[in-house]
Short mmCIF file of C-alpha atoms in Angstrom, two decimals:
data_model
loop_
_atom_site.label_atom_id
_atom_site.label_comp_id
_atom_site.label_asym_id
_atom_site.label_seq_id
_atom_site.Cartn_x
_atom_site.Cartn_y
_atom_site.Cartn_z
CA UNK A 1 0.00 0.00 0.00
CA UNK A 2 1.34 3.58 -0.76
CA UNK A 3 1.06 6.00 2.30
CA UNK A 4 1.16 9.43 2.87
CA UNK A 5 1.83 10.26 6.35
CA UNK A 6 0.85 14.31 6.92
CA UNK A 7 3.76 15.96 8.44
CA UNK A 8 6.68 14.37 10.41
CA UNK A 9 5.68 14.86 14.13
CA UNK A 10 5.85 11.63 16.60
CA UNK A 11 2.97 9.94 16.18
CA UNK A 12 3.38 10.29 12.04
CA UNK A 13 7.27 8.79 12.51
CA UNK A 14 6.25 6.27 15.20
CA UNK A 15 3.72 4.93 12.61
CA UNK A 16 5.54 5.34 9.53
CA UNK A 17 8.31 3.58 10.27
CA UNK A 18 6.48 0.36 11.58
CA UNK A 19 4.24 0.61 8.75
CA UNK A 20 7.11 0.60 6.28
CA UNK A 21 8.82 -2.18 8.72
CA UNK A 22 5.63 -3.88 7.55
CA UNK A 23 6.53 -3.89 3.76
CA UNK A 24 4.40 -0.56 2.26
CA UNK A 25 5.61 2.53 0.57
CA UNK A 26 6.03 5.46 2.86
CA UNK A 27 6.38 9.29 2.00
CA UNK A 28 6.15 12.38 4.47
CA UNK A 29 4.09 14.98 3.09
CA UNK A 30 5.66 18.45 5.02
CA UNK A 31 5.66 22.11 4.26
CA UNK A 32 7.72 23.59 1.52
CA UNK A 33 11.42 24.07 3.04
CA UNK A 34 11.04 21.76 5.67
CA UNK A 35 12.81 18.16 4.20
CA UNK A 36 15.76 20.25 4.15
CA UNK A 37 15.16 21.26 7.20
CA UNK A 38 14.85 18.10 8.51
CA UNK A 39 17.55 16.24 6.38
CA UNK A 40 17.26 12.14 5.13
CA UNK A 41 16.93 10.46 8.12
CA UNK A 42 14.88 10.01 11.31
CA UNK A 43 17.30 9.17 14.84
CA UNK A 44 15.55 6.79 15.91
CA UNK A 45 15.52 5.19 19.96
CA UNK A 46 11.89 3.02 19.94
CA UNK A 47 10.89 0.71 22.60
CA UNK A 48 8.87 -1.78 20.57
CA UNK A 49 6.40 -3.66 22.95
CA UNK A 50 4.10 -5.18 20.15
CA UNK A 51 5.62 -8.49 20.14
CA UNK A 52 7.65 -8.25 23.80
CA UNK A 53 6.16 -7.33 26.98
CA UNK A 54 8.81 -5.50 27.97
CA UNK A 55 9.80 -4.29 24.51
CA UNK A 56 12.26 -4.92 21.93
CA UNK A 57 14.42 -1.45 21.92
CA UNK A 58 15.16 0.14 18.44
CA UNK A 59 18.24 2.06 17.49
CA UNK A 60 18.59 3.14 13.93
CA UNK A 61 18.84 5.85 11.37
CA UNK A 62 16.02 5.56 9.44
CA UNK A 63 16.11 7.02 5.88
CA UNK A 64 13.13 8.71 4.79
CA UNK A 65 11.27 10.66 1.95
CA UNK A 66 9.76 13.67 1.58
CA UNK A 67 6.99 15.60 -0.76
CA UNK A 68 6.54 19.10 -0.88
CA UNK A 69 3.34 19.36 -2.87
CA UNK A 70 -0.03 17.20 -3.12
CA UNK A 71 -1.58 17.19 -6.15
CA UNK A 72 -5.09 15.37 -6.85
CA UNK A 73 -3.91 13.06 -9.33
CA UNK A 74 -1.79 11.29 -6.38
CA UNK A 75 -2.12 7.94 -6.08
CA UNK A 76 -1.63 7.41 -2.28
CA UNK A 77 -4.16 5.01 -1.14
CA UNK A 78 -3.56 5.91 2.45
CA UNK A 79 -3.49 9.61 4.24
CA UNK A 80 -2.73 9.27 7.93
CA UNK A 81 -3.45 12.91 9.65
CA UNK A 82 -2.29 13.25 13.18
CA UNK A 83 -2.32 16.54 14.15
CA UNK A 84 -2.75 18.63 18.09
CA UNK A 85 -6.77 18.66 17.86
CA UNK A 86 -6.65 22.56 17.24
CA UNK A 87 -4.83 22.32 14.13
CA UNK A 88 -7.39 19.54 12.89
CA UNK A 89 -9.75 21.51 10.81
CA UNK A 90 -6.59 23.70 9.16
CA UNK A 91 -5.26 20.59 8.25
CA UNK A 92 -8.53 18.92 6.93
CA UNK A 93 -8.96 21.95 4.58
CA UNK A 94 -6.10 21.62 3.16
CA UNK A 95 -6.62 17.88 2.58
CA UNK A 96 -9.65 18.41 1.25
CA UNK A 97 -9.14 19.21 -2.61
CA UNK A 98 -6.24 16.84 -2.45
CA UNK A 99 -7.44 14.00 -1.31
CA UNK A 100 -8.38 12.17 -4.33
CA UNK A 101 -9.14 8.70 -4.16
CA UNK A 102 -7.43 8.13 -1.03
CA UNK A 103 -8.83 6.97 2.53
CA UNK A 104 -7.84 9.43 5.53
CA UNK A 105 -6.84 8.16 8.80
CA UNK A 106 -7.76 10.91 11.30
CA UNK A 107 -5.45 9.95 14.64
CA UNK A 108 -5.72 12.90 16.79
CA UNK A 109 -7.19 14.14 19.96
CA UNK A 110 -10.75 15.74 19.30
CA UNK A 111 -12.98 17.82 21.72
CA UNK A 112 -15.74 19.50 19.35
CA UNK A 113 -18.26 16.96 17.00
CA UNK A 114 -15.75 14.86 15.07
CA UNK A 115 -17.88 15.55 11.54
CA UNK A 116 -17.60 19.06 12.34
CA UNK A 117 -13.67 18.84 13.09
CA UNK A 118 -12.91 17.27 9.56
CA UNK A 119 -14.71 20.24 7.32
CA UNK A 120 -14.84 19.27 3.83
CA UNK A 121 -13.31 16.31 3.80
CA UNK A 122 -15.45 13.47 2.23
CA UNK A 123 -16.98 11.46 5.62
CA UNK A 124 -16.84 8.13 3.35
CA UNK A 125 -13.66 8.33 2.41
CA UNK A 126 -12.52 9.20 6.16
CA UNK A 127 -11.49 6.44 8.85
CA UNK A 128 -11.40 7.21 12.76
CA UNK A 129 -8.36 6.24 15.83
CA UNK A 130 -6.18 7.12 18.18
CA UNK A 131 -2.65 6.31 18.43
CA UNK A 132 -1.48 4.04 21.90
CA UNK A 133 2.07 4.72 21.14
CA UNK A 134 4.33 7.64 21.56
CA UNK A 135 6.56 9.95 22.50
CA UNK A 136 8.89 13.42 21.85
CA UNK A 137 11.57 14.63 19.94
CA UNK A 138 14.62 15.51 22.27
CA UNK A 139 16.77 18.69 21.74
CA UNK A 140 19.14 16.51 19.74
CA UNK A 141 16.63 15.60 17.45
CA UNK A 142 16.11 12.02 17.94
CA UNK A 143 13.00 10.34 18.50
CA UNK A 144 12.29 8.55 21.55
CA UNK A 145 8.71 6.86 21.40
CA UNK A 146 7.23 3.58 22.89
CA UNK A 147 5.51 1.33 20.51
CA UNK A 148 2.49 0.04 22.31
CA UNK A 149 0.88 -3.06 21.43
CA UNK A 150 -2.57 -1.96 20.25
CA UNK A 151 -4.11 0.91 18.57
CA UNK A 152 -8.18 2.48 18.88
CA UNK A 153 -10.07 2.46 15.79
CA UNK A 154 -13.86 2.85 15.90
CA UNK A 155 -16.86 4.18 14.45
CA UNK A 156 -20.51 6.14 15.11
CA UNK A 157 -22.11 3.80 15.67
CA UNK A 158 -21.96 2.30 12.81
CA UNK A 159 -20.77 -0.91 11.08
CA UNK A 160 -16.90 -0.31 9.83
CA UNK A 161 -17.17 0.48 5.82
CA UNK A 162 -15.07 -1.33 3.22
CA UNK A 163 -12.12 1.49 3.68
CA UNK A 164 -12.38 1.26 7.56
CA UNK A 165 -11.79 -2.84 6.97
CA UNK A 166 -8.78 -2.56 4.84
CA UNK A 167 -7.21 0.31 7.58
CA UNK A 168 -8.17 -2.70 10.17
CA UNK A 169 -6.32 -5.41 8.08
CA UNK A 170 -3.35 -2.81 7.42
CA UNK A 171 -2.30 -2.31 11.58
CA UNK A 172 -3.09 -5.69 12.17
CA UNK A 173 -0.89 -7.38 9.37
CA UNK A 174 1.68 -4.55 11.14
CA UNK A 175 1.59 -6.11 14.11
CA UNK A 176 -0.68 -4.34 16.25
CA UNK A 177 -3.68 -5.42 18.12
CA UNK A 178 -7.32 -3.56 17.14
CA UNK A 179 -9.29 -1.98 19.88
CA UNK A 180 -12.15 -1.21 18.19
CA UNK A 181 -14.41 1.47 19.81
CA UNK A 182 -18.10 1.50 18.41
CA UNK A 183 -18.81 5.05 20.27
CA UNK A 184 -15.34 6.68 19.40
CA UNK A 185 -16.86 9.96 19.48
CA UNK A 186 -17.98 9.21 23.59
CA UNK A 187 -14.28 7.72 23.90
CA UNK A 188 -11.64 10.53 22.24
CA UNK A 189 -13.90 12.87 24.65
CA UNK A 190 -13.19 10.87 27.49
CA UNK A 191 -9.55 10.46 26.59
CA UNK A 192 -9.24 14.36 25.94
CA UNK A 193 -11.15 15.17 29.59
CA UNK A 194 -8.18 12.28 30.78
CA UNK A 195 -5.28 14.46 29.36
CA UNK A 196 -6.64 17.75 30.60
CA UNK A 197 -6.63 15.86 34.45
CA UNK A 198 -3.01 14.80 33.93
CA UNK A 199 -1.98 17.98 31.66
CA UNK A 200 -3.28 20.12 34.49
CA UNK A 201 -1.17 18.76 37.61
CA UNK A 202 1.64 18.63 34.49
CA UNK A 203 1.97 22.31 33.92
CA UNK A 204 1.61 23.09 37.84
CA UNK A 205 4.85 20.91 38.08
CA UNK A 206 6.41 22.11 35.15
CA UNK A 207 5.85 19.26 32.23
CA UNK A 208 4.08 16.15 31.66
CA UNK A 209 7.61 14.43 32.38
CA UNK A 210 7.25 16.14 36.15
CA UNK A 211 4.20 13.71 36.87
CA UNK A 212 6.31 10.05 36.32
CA UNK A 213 6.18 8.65 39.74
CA UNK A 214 4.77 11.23 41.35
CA UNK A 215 1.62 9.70 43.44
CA UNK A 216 0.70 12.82 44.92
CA UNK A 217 0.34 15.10 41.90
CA UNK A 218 -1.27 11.90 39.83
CA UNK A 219 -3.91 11.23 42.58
CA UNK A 220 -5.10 15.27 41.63
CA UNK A 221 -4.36 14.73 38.05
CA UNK A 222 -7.03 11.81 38.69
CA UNK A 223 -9.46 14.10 40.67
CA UNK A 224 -9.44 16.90 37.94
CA UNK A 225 -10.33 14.22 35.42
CA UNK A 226 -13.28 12.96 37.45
CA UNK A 227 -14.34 16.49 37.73
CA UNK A 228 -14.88 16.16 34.21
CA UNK A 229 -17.22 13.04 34.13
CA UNK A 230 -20.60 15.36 34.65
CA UNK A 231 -19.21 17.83 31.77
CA UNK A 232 -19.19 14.80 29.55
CA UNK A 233 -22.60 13.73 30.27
CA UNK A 234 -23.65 17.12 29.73
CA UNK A 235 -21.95 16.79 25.95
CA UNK A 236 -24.06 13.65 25.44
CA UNK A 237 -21.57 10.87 26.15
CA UNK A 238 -23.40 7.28 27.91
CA UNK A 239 -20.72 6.60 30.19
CA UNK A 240 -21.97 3.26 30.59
CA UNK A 241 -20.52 2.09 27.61
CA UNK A 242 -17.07 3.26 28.40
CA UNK A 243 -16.87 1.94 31.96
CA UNK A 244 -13.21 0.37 31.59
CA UNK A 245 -12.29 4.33 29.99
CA UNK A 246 -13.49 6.40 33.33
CA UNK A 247 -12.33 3.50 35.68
CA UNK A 248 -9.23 4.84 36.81
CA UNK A 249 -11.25 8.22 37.25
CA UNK A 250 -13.98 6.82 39.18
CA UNK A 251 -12.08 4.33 41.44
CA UNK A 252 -10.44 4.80 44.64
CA UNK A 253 -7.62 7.14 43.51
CA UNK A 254 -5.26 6.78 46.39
CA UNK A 255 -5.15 2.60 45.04
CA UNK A 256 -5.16 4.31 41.07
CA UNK A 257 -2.62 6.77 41.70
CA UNK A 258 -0.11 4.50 43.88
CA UNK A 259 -0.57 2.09 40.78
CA UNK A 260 0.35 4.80 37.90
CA UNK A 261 3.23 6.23 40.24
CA UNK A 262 4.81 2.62 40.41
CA UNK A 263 4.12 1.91 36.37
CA UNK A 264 5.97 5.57 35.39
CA UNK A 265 8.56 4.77 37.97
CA UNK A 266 9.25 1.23 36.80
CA UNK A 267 7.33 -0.09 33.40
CA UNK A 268 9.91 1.66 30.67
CA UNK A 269 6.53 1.61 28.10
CA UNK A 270 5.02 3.79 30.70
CA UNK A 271 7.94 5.92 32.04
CA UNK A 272 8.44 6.80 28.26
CA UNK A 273 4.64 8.14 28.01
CA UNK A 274 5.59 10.66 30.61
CA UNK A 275 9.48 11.06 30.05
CA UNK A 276 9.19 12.42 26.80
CA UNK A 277 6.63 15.14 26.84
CA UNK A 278 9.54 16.97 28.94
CA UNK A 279 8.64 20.78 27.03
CA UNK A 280 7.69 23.20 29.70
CA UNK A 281 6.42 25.55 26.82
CA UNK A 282 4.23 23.29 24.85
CA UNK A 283 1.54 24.81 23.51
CA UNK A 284 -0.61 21.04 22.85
CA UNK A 285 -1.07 20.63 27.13
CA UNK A 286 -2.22 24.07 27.46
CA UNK A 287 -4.84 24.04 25.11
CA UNK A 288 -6.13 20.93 26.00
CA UNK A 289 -6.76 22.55 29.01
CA UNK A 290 -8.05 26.15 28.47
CA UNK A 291 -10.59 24.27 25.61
CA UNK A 292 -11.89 21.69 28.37
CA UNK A 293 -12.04 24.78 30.98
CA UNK A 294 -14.07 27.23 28.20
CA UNK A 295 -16.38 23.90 27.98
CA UNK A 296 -17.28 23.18 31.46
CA UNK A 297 -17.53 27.18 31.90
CA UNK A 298 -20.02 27.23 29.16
CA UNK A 299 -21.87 24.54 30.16
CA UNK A 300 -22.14 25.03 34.00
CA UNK A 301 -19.92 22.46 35.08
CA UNK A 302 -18.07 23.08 38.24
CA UNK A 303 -14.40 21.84 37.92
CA UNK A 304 -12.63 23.52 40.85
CA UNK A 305 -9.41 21.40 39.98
CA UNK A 306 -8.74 22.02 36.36
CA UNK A 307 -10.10 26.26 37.66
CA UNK A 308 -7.10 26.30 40.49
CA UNK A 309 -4.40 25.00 37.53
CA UNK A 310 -5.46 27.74 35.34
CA UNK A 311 -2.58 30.13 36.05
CA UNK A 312 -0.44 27.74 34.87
CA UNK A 313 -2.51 27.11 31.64
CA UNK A 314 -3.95 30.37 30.53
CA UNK A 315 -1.54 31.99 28.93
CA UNK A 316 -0.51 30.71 25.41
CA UNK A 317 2.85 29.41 24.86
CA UNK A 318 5.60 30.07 22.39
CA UNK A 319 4.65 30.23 18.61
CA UNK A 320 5.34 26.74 17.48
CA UNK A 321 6.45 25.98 14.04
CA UNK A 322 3.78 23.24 12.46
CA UNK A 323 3.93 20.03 12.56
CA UNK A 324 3.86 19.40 9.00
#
């Protein structure tokens, strides 16, 4: 299968190179000037758990190939668009007119109607996830991810189409295992009001990185996400049908917390999750935060956890190049 992976951030290279590993045809689609900018190879440090619990590490130079344009007339059969969740609908119009006959793999966070977030681009031609792996790019430039064993795909309700099989076959003849999520709308909301819990104690400590280990500060970052249970039933999600998502929100978070402290401490898969998001000035945490704040504000919601982190969220940070 030819792919087109849209930009070069983590969860594009992470997923690249393992679908490449797998036998298809790869290409980076990034912004004019930027494959010089980022040269002919990828620096590479994975922990690959798909086939070992504990992970089969990966240290390589990957060479890899860029395109500066899209033109209709391609004839990628595969799109995968992983942007931050605020840079979703900029990318989706610019996908639009291009996409030809391709399928698009949207694998980003959402918090507005998914439908909405994708614009113009073609619903049928359009197949839904989220990404279980990741990771950062250090100051040196090489990638340090965890490759985790599964990845969520899902639908509306709705049986998966012909296109939504063949994505299914693809990540599953790669390797990974299929979590397939028949509400995914209900369960990237529930994984976005999740991030805002842990992004929230995150920024009060610094970084994401700040929370590995640290029972204390993921015992609140669990709090702040329950908080958020009520503003997702106000948004329309049955929270009965995600009961293993909210669990570690709703159960006893002194047992939750002590668990998650040991896993970052110990479990490298985990330790990674956390390690790597080390950027005091990321601008992806803060938003996730200010847009699930702006939400519970309009709705009524009181979320006195996620309202006391706000200093530490409100302003923006840094202008960030893209990721593309």
């Amino acid at each position: 299968m030819k792919i087109l992976m849209f930009g070069r951030g983590v969860i594009a290279t992470v997923n690249g190179w393992a679908l490449e590993q797998a036998g298809h045809d790869v290409e980076f689609y990034v912004r004019p000037g930027r494959a010089a900018t980022y040269g002919e190879t990828v620096d590479l440090d994975l922990l690959d758990t798909r086939r070992r619990v504990w992970g089969k590490p990966v240290v390589e130079r990957w060479p890899v190939r860029y395109r500066e344009e899209l033109e209709p007339g391609h004839d990628f059969d595969l799109i995968v668009l992983s942007v931050q969740h605020y840079r979703l609908a900029e990318a989706a119009a610019f996908l639009a007119p291009r996409i030809g006959a391709a399928t698009v793999l949207v694998l980003s966070n959402i918090w507005t109607e998914p439908l909405a977030a994708i614009g113009d681009l073609p619903p049928d031609q359009v197949a839904w996830g989220f990404p279980q792996s990741g990771g950062g790019f250090g100051e040196n430039g090489v990638l340090r991810a965890a490759i985790l064993p599964s990845v969520v795909l899902g639908t509306f309700g709705t049986p998966p189409t012909e296109r939504e099989r063949t994505v299914r076959r693809l990540f599953r003849e790669a390797g990974f295992r299929i979590l397939e999520q028949p509400d995914l709308r209900g369960w990237l909301w529930i994984h976005f009001a999740a991030d805002a819990g842990l992004h929230s104690q995150g920024l009060r400590l610094g970084s994401l990185a700040d929370l590995a280990g640290a029972r204390r500060e993921l015992r609140e970052a669990l709090l702040a996400g329950r908080e958020l249970l009520p503003l997702l039933e106000a948004r329309g999600v049955d929270l009965r049908r995600h009961r293993g998502s909210v669990l570690p929100m709703r159960a006893p978070t002194w047992l939750t917390a002590s668990v998650l402290a040991w896993l970052t401490a110990h479990v490298a898969p985990a330790r990674l999750s956390l390690e790597t998001h080390s950027d005091p000035e990321a601008e992806e945490p803060r938003a996730v935060c200010r847009d699930a704040l702006a939400e519970a504000r309009r709705l009524g919601i009181a979320v006195p956890r996620l309202e006391a982190a706000e200093p530490s969220f409100a302003r923006q940070g840094p202008s960030r190049a893209p990721t593309s």
